Amino acid sequence: MNGQSSQKNLTFGELEMNTMDIRTWRAFRNLTWFLGWITLGVSLVLQGILSPVMAGTSVVLDGYQITFLGVTYNSDQTSTWRYEVRPASATQDLSHWVLALCTTHQVLSSDPQGSIGKDPTTGLWGIKWEQPLRTTDGPRPYTFVLNGWFEVGTTQVAVKAGRDPELGTIDGPSCTSPTPS
């Protein structure tokens, strides 16, 4: 190199090109940062946070079809569970139905209003709805909110439409909190 400097004098055109490359790089960096946040948001939604988990299982007991419509894991660490009851082949009006819960579940609200405890007719401990449903009525939605998030599992359900209750199983809240993905 014989003492020559390795620096190169840039022409105005080359200097302008380097400036443009820096602007492009900054725009790319900002776009990448923005897309990273969008990806994080989509990832949280796909993990079930603030979005429903759908199941769609149903059971027919004593002529009434009970369908699990899904659960929503709410941002306030509660979960909203949704069901629908409809007469399918019922010959007698529905007196009440019970969804078994774990004794550790804390029900914060329900619609229509249900009662919590052991039902002496069915023997199940859980949430009991006593709003009569006639054989000619349309479908009726039922929801309740639990304090906490719980995995979807299999739980017992019972209906009373006539003399004896009929029991079965359906998707519902397990006693286990969901594991992070």
Short mmCIF file of N, CA, C and O in Angstrom, two decimals, residues 30 88 93 100 136 141:
data_model
loop_
_atom_site.label_atom_id
_atom_site.label_comp_id
_atom_site.label_asym_id
_atom_site.label_seq_id
_atom_site.Cartn_x
_atom_site.Cartn_y
_atom_site.Cartn_z
N ASN A 30 -38.12 -0.03 11.05
CA ASN A 30 -39.39 0.37 11.66
C ASN A 30 -40.53 -0.56 11.25
O ASN A 30 -41.38 -0.92 12.06
N ALA A 88 -85.76 -31.56 21.52
CA ALA A 88 -85.45 -32.35 20.32
C ALA A 88 -86.62 -33.31 20.07
O ALA A 88 -87.37 -33.16 19.11
N ASP A 93 -92.30 -31.27 29.50
CA ASP A 93 -91.59 -30.01 29.70
C ASP A 93 -90.38 -30.22 30.60
O ASP A 93 -90.40 -31.06 31.51
N ALA A 100 -72.48 -30.24 35.90
CA ALA A 100 -71.56 -30.51 37.01
C ALA A 100 -70.34 -29.60 36.92
O ALA A 100 -69.78 -29.37 35.85
N THR A 136 -92.60 -27.15 23.17
CA THR A 136 -92.85 -26.35 21.97
C THR A 136 -91.98 -25.10 21.89
O THR A 136 -92.05 -24.36 20.91
N PRO A 141 -80.42 -20.02 25.13
CA PRO A 141 -78.99 -19.95 25.48
C PRO A 141 -78.79 -19.85 26.99
O PRO A 141 -79.61 -19.28 27.71
#
